[in-house]
Coordinates of C-alpha atoms in Angstrom, one line a residue:
X1 CA -24.7 -13.8 -35.7
X2 CA -27.3 -13.8 -38.5
X3 CA -29.1 -12.2 -36.0
X4 CA -26.7 -9.6 -34.7
X5 CA -26.5 -8.5 -39.4
X6 CA -30.8 -8.8 -39.6
X7 CA -30.9 -6.0 -36.8
X8 CA -28.2 -4.2 -38.2
X9 CA -29.9 -4.5 -41.3
X10 CA -33.3 -3.2 -40.4
X11 CA -31.5 0.4 -39.6
X12 CA -32.2 3.5 -41.5
X13 CA -28.7 5.5 -41.5
X14 CA -31.2 8.6 -40.8
X15 CA -29.6 11.9 -41.4
X16 CA -30.0 12.0 -38.0
X17 CA -29.8 9.9 -36.1
X18 CA -32.1 10.1 -32.6
X19 CA -30.7 7.0 -31.1
X20 CA -26.4 9.2 -30.7
X21 CA -29.0 11.9 -29.6
X22 CA -30.7 9.4 -27.1
X23 CA -27.3 8.1 -26.2
X24 CA -25.6 9.4 -23.1
X25 CA -21.6 9.6 -24.7
X26 CA -23.5 10.6 -28.2
X27 CA -22.4 7.3 -30.1
X28 CA -22.1 7.3 -33.1
X29 CA -24.5 4.6 -33.9
X30 CA -25.8 5.4 -37.3
X31 CA -21.7 5.5 -38.7
X32 CA -21.4 2.3 -36.9
X33 CA -23.9 -0.2 -38.7
X34 CA -22.6 1.7 -42.3
X35 CA -19.2 0.4 -41.4
X36 CA -20.8 -2.1 -40.1
X37 CA -22.5 -4.0 -43.0
X38 CA -20.1 -3.1 -45.0
X39 CA -17.3 -4.6 -44.0
X40 CA -15.1 -2.1 -41.7
X41 CA -15.6 -3.7 -39.2
X42 CA -12.7 -2.5 -37.4
X43 CA -13.1 0.9 -38.3
X44 CA -16.2 0.7 -37.1
X45 CA -14.9 -0.7 -33.9
X46 CA -12.3 2.4 -33.9
X47 CA -14.7 4.9 -33.6
X48 CA -16.6 3.3 -30.9
X49 CA -14.0 3.1 -28.6
X50 CA -12.7 6.3 -28.8
X51 CA -16.1 8.0 -28.4
X52 CA -16.1 5.4 -25.5
X53 CA -13.7 3.3 -23.7
X54 CA -15.9 1.2 -22.1
X55 CA -18.1 0.5 -25.2
X56 CA -17.9 -2.9 -24.4
X57 CA -19.4 -3.1 -21.1
X58 CA -21.8 -0.2 -21.8
X59 CA -23.0 -2.1 -24.6
X60 CA -24.1 -5.3 -22.1
X61 CA -25.0 -2.9 -19.3
X62 CA -26.8 0.0 -20.6
X63 CA -30.4 0.6 -20.3
X64 CA -31.0 1.3 -24.1
X65 CA -34.7 0.6 -24.1
X66 CA -34.0 4.0 -22.0
X67 CA -31.1 5.8 -24.2
X68 CA -30.3 4.5 -27.8
X69 CA -32.9 2.2 -29.2
X70 CA -35.6 3.5 -27.4
X71 CA -35.2 7.3 -29.4
X72 CA -34.8 5.1 -32.7
X73 CA -37.3 5.7 -35.2
X74 CA -38.4 1.7 -35.8
X75 CA -39.9 1.8 -32.6
X76 CA -43.5 3.5 -33.6
X77 CA -44.1 0.7 -35.7
X78 CA -41.7 -2.4 -35.4
X79 CA -39.0 -3.6 -33.0
X80 CA -35.9 -0.9 -32.4
X81 CA -32.4 -2.3 -33.9
X82 CA -30.7 -4.2 -31.6
X83 CA -27.8 -1.6 -31.3
X84 CA -26.7 -3.6 -27.7
X85 CA -25.9 -6.4 -29.7
X86 CA -24.6 -5.1 -32.4
X87 CA -22.0 -2.6 -30.6
X88 CA -21.4 -6.0 -28.5
X89 CA -20.2 -7.5 -31.6
X90 CA -18.2 -4.8 -32.7
X91 CA -16.4 -3.9 -29.8
X92 CA -14.9 -7.1 -28.1
X93 CA -13.9 -8.3 -32.4
X94 CA -11.9 -4.8 -31.6
X95 CA -10.8 -5.2 -28.1
X96 CA -9.3 -8.8 -29.4
X97 CA -7.9 -7.6 -31.9
X98 CA -6.2 -4.1 -31.3
X99 CA -3.0 -4.1 -30.0
X100 CA -2.0 -1.8 -27.4
X101 CA 1.3 0.2 -26.9
X102 CA 2.7 2.5 -24.0
X103 CA 2.7 5.7 -26.0
X104 CA 5.5 8.2 -25.8
X105 CA 5.5 10.0 -22.2
X106 CA 3.9 13.7 -22.1
X107 CA 5.7 14.3 -18.5
X108 CA 2.3 14.8 -16.7
X109 CA 1.4 12.4 -12.6
X110 CA -1.9 11.9 -13.2
X111 CA -3.7 10.3 -10.0
X112 CA -6.7 7.8 -10.3
X113 CA -8.7 7.3 -6.9
X114 CA -11.0 4.7 -7.8
X115 CA -10.8 2.6 -10.9
X116 CA -14.5 2.0 -11.4
X117 CA -16.2 2.2 -14.5
X118 CA -15.3 6.7 -14.3
X119 CA -11.7 6.0 -12.9
X120 CA -11.0 3.6 -15.6
X121 CA -12.5 5.0 -18.9
X122 CA -10.6 8.7 -17.6
X123 CA -7.6 6.0 -17.3
X124 CA -8.0 5.2 -20.5
X125 CA -8.1 8.3 -22.0
X126 CA -5.2 10.0 -20.6
X127 CA -2.8 6.8 -20.5
X128 CA -3.7 7.8 -25.0
X129 CA -2.2 10.3 -24.2
X130 CA 0.6 10.3 -22.9
X131 CA -0.2 11.0 -19.2
X132 CA 1.9 8.6 -16.5
X133 CA -1.3 7.5 -15.1
X134 CA -1.0 5.5 -11.3
X135 CA -4.5 4.4 -10.3
X136 CA -5.4 3.1 -6.6
X137 CA -8.0 0.5 -5.6
X138 CA -9.6 -0.4 -2.6
X139 CA -9.8 -3.6 -3.1
X140 CA -8.0 -7.0 -4.5
X141 CA -9.1 -6.3 -8.1
X142 CA -10.6 -3.3 -10.3
X143 CA -14.1 -2.4 -11.5
X144 CA -16.0 -1.1 -8.4
X145 CA -19.0 -1.7 -9.6
X146 CA -18.7 -3.0 -12.4
X147 CA -17.3 -6.3 -10.6
X148 CA -18.2 -5.7 -6.3
X149 CA -21.9 -4.9 -8.0
X150 CA -23.5 -5.9 -10.9
X151 CA -24.1 -10.2 -11.0
X152 CA -22.6 -12.2 -13.1
X153 CA -24.9 -13.3 -14.8
X154 CA -25.1 -9.3 -16.7
X155 CA -21.8 -9.4 -17.5
X156 CA -18.2 -11.3 -17.4
X157 CA -16.2 -10.3 -15.6
X158 CA -13.2 -11.7 -17.4
X159 CA -13.8 -8.6 -19.5
X160 CA -12.7 -6.6 -16.7
X161 CA -9.4 -8.7 -16.5
X162 CA -9.0 -8.0 -20.1
X163 CA -9.1 -3.9 -19.7
X164 CA -6.5 -4.6 -17.3
X165 CA -4.6 -5.7 -19.3
X166 CA -5.3 -3.0 -22.3
X167 CA -4.5 -0.3 -19.2
X168 CA -1.5 -2.5 -18.4
X169 CA -0.1 -2.6 -21.5
X170 CA -0.6 1.7 -21.4
X171 CA 1.7 2.0 -18.9
X172 CA -1.0 3.1 -16.6
X173 CA 0.5 1.6 -12.7
X174 CA -2.5 -0.5 -10.9
X175 CA -1.9 -0.2 -6.6
X176 CA -4.7 -2.6 -5.1
X177 CA -5.8 -2.6 -1.7
X178 CA -5.0 0.6 -1.0
X179 CA -7.6 3.5 0.4
X180 CA -7.2 6.8 0.1
X181 CA -7.6 9.1 2.0
X182 CA -6.2 8.4 5.7
X183 CA -2.9 6.5 6.0
X184 CA -2.1 8.3 2.1
X185 CA -3.7 11.6 1.8
X186 CA -3.6 13.6 -1.1
X187 CA -1.5 16.1 0.3
X188 CA 1.1 12.9 -0.4
X189 CA 0.3 12.5 -4.0
X190 CA 0.4 16.4 -4.4
X191 CA 3.9 16.1 -2.4
X192 CA 5.3 13.1 -4.6
X193 CA 4.1 14.4 -8.0
X194 CA 1.1 13.3 -9.2
X195 CA 0.1 16.8 -11.8
X196 CA -3.8 16.1 -10.5
X197 CA -5.7 13.8 -8.8
X198 CA -9.3 12.6 -9.7
X199 CA -11.5 11.3 -7.3
X200 CA -14.2 8.4 -8.9
X201 CA -14.7 6.0 -5.5
X202 CA -18.4 5.1 -6.3
X203 CA -21.1 5.2 -3.2
X204 CA -20.2 2.1 -0.7
X205 CA -21.9 3.5 1.4
X206 CA -25.8 2.2 2.4
X207 CA -28.2 3.9 2.9
X208 CA -30.3 2.8 5.9
X209 CA -34.0 2.5 7.5
X210 CA -33.6 3.5 10.3
X211 CA -36.1 1.0 12.3
X212 CA -35.6 -1.3 14.3
X213 CA -34.3 -4.5 14.1
X214 CA -31.9 -3.2 11.6
X215 CA -28.7 -4.6 12.7
X216 CA -30.2 -7.9 13.4
X217 CA -27.8 -11.1 12.2
X218 CA -30.4 -11.8 8.7
X219 CA -30.7 -7.9 7.9
X220 CA -28.2 -6.9 5.0
X221 CA -27.4 -4.2 2.6
X222 CA -27.4 -4.7 -0.9
X223 CA -25.3 -3.7 -2.3
X224 CA -22.4 -5.2 0.5
X225 CA -24.0 -8.6 -0.6
X226 CA -23.5 -7.8 -4.3
X227 CA -19.7 -7.8 -3.1
X228 CA -19.1 -11.7 -2.3
X229 CA -23.7 -13.5 -2.6
X230 CA -21.6 -16.9 -2.1
X231 CA -20.3 -15.8 1.6
X232 CA -24.2 -15.1 2.7
X233 CA -26.3 -18.2 3.9
X234 CA -29.6 -16.2 3.0
X235 CA -32.0 -19.4 3.1
X236 CA -34.6 -20.3 1.8
X237 CA -37.4 -17.0 1.7
X238 CA -35.7 -13.6 1.2
X239 CA -37.4 -10.2 1.1
X240 CA -35.7 -7.6 -0.7
X241 CA -36.9 -4.3 1.0
X242 CA -36.4 -2.0 -2.7
X243 CA -37.2 -1.5 -6.0
X244 CA -34.3 -0.2 -7.5
X245 CA -32.0 -2.0 -10.0
X246 CA -29.7 -3.0 -7.3
X247 CA -32.8 -4.7 -5.1
X248 CA -33.5 -6.8 -9.4
X249 CA -30.0 -7.4 -9.2
X250 CA -30.2 -8.6 -5.6
X251 CA -33.1 -10.6 -5.4
X252 CA -31.8 -12.7 -9.4
X253 CA -28.9 -13.1 -7.4
X254 CA -30.6 -14.9 -4.2
X255 CA -32.3 -17.3 -6.5
X256 CA -29.5 -18.0 -8.4
X257 CA -27.9 -19.1 -5.3
X258 CA -29.7 -20.9 -3.5
X259 CA -32.6 -19.1 -1.7
X260 CA -36.0 -20.6 -2.9
X261 CA -38.4 -18.2 -2.0
X262 CA -37.8 -14.6 -3.3
X263 CA -39.7 -11.2 -2.8
X264 CA -39.6 -7.8 -3.2
X265 CA -41.2 -5.6 -1.3
X266 CA -42.1 -2.2 -1.8
X267 CA -44.6 1.4 -0.3
X268 CA -45.7 2.0 -4.2
X269 CA -47.0 0.5 -6.2
X270 CA -45.5 -1.6 -9.5
X271 CA -45.6 1.6 -11.7
X272 CA -43.7 3.7 -9.1
X273 CA -41.1 1.7 -9.3
X274 CA -37.4 3.3 -10.1
X275 CA -36.4 0.1 -11.3
X276 CA -36.2 -0.1 -15.0
X277 CA -39.0 -2.1 -16.8
X278 CA -36.9 -4.9 -18.7
X279 CA -35.1 -4.9 -15.2
X280 CA -38.5 -6.0 -13.3
X281 CA -39.2 -8.0 -16.4
X282 CA -36.4 -10.2 -15.7
X283 CA -37.0 -10.4 -12.3
X284 CA -40.1 -11.9 -12.8
X285 CA -38.7 -14.0 -14.8
X286 CA -36.5 -15.8 -12.9
X287 CA -39.5 -16.5 -10.5
X288 CA -39.5 -12.8 -8.1
X289 CA -42.3 -11.8 -6.7
X290 CA -43.4 -8.1 -5.9
X291 CA -45.0 -7.1 -2.5
X292 CA -46.4 -3.6 -4.0
X293 CA -47.9 -1.0 -1.2
X294 CA -46.3 -2.6 1.7
X295 CA -43.5 -0.3 4.3
X296 CA -41.3 -2.1 6.6
X297 CA -41.6 -0.2 10.0
X298 CA -39.8 -3.2 11.8
X299 CA -37.3 -6.8 10.9
X300 CA -37.3 -9.3 13.7
X301 CA -35.6 -12.2 13.5
X302 CA -39.0 -14.0 12.4
X303 CA -39.6 -11.3 9.4
X304 CA -41.4 -8.2 8.9
X305 CA -43.5 -6.0 10.5
X306 CA -45.1 -3.7 8.0
X307 CA -48.2 -1.4 7.1
X308 CA -50.3 -1.0 4.2
X309 CA -50.3 1.4 2.0
X310 CA -51.7 0.9 -0.8
X311 CA -54.8 4.6 -0.8
X312 CA -57.5 2.1 -2.4
X313 CA -58.1 0.3 0.5
X314 CA -58.4 -0.3 4.4
X315 CA -54.9 0.6 6.5
X316 CA -53.6 -1.9 8.1
X317 CA -50.5 -3.9 9.6
X318 CA -48.9 -7.2 8.7
X319 CA -45.7 -9.8 8.8
X320 CA -43.8 -11.3 6.1
X321 CA -41.5 -14.4 6.5
X322 CA -38.3 -14.6 6.0
X323 CA -35.2 -16.1 6.5
X324 CA -33.0 -12.9 5.7
X325 CA -33.8 -9.4 4.5
X326 CA -32.0 -7.7 2.6
X327 CA -32.4 -3.5 2.4
X328 CA -31.7 -2.1 -1.0
X329 CA -32.9 2.0 -0.3
X330 CA -29.3 3.5 -2.0
X331 CA -26.0 4.5 -1.9
X332 CA -23.9 7.8 -1.1
X333 CA -20.4 8.2 -0.8
X334 CA -18.1 7.4 1.4
X335 CA -16.7 10.5 3.7
X336 CA -12.7 9.0 4.5
X337 CA -11.4 11.3 1.4
X338 CA -13.6 14.3 2.7
X339 CA -12.8 14.1 6.8
X340 CA -9.1 13.6 6.7
X341 CA -8.9 15.8 3.4
X342 CA -8.3 19.3 3.8
X343 CA -10.5 22.2 1.1
X344 CA -13.4 19.6 -0.7
X345 CA -16.7 19.4 0.8
X346 CA -20.0 16.9 0.4
X347 CA -23.5 18.2 -0.9
X348 CA -26.2 18.5 1.3
X349 CA -27.0 14.4 -0.7
X350 CA -23.6 13.7 1.1
X351 CA -21.8 13.4 -3.0
X352 CA -18.5 15.3 -3.3
X353 CA -19.7 18.4 -4.6
X354 CA -17.8 19.2 -7.7
X355 CA -19.4 21.8 -11.5
X356 CA -20.6 20.2 -14.4
X357 CA -16.7 19.8 -15.8
X358 CA -16.2 17.3 -12.6
X359 CA -13.4 20.8 -11.9
X360 CA -13.7 20.7 -7.2
X361 CA -13.0 23.4 -4.6
X362 CA -9.6 21.7 -4.7
X363 CA -6.9 23.1 -6.5
X364 CA -5.7 20.9 -9.3
X365 CA -8.1 17.9 -7.8
X366 CA -11.5 16.6 -10.1
X367 CA -14.0 14.1 -9.5
X368 CA -17.0 12.4 -11.7
X369 CA -19.0 9.7 -11.5
X370 CA -21.5 8.5 -8.5
X371 CA -19.4 9.5 -6.0
X372 CA -20.3 13.0 -7.9
X373 CA -23.9 12.3 -9.0
X374 CA -25.6 8.8 -6.8
X375 CA -25.7 5.9 -8.6
X376 CA -26.4 6.3 -12.2
X377 CA -25.9 4.1 -15.3
X378 CA -22.3 3.4 -16.4
X379 CA -22.7 5.3 -19.5
X380 CA -22.6 8.4 -18.4
X381 CA -20.1 7.3 -15.5
X382 CA -18.4 7.4 -19.3
X383 CA -20.0 10.6 -20.7
X384 CA -18.8 12.3 -17.4
X385 CA -15.6 11.2 -17.2
X386 CA -15.1 12.7 -21.2
X387 CA -16.0 16.2 -19.5
X388 CA -13.8 15.8 -16.8
X389 CA -10.6 14.5 -19.7
X390 CA -10.4 17.7 -20.8
X391 CA -11.0 20.3 -17.3
X392 CA -8.0 18.3 -16.7
X393 CA -5.9 19.0 -19.9
X394 CA -7.1 22.5 -19.3
X395 CA -5.8 22.9 -15.9
X396 CA -2.5 21.4 -16.9
X397 CA -1.9 23.7 -19.3
X398 CA -1.9 26.2 -16.8
X399 CA 0.8 24.7 -14.8
X400 CA 4.6 25.6 -15.5
X401 CA 6.9 23.7 -17.3
X402 CA 8.5 20.9 -15.5
X403 CA 12.1 20.7 -14.8
X404 CA 14.1 17.1 -15.7
X405 CA 15.6 16.1 -12.8
X406 CA 19.1 15.3 -13.0

């Protein structure tokens, strides 16, 4: 607690806070800290929640050094304000304090496909406005990438359970273990009275390298591994191919699940790694090793055949022994909904097409989050969903009034 107060007291309360402009969702950070220090923590929590219903999660998993803290003016001469820690303290307090109640219904029905950050944030925003929200989830628990893609050591999953409880208090119906797209289609949803449909199914189809050996039993895709790491027996020596944030999460998870020697193989140098610098530092602290300038050519049951790619060294080949290999080179969207429903289209990148406000090519259907943008941060998904919320309301206002059934 004291270190949170001490950090908050270093805030300069800038008239034009760069930390806020650096936040994708525009969190009122200076105002939040001002209220916190003056003893108005409930009001601070309310303002942060109204701006971002997933503030408690963003405070934990956001790359703060890239967004809010990275834009703090204190970076020039000292240490930036610990925005993430302060926001998490306030948001946790507020979540435990606030009582959620179902608002008066506005008579409009919204279907949300996918319960990741985009879907949860939209469900919360629209339910609070009186929409009758039904959320569909393919797994047995809500959360999407928050539950199945972020390791427990980065995000306590009991937070998601609390969010689910609050959604239900707001009247949100949650239908689990169902994949919308084939057996139940968008036509079915519209037939059954949904005025608008939102698609936020994330990116769960792993990209593959397309090299020999990728189908072997000791080769796994990172996004699949993160869903249920306890179900895997990777052995003692593991090599992760790829160097994004997911690769760092996978490597650190493997160490926590019994692997003794975990390394990251990347075709370029460390400075070119797409992972956030702090994630790389955390991986190193956990004991992850880095093998740079190595491009995999073939997977075998004993390890990886690779080529050296350092332009400053002599070209050649090598072999890295491994009990298991984890491929972490990004993901794309599944095309189940697009293939089985008319009026939607995928872009050349394999992602669902929509405009900057989430309007798709099918009337009454909206989308946001990773299924549209590719893998991004949680806070970016929330920011996109806020724009979608406006688009849905604008669309609903064009519909004729509903006739009450007898």
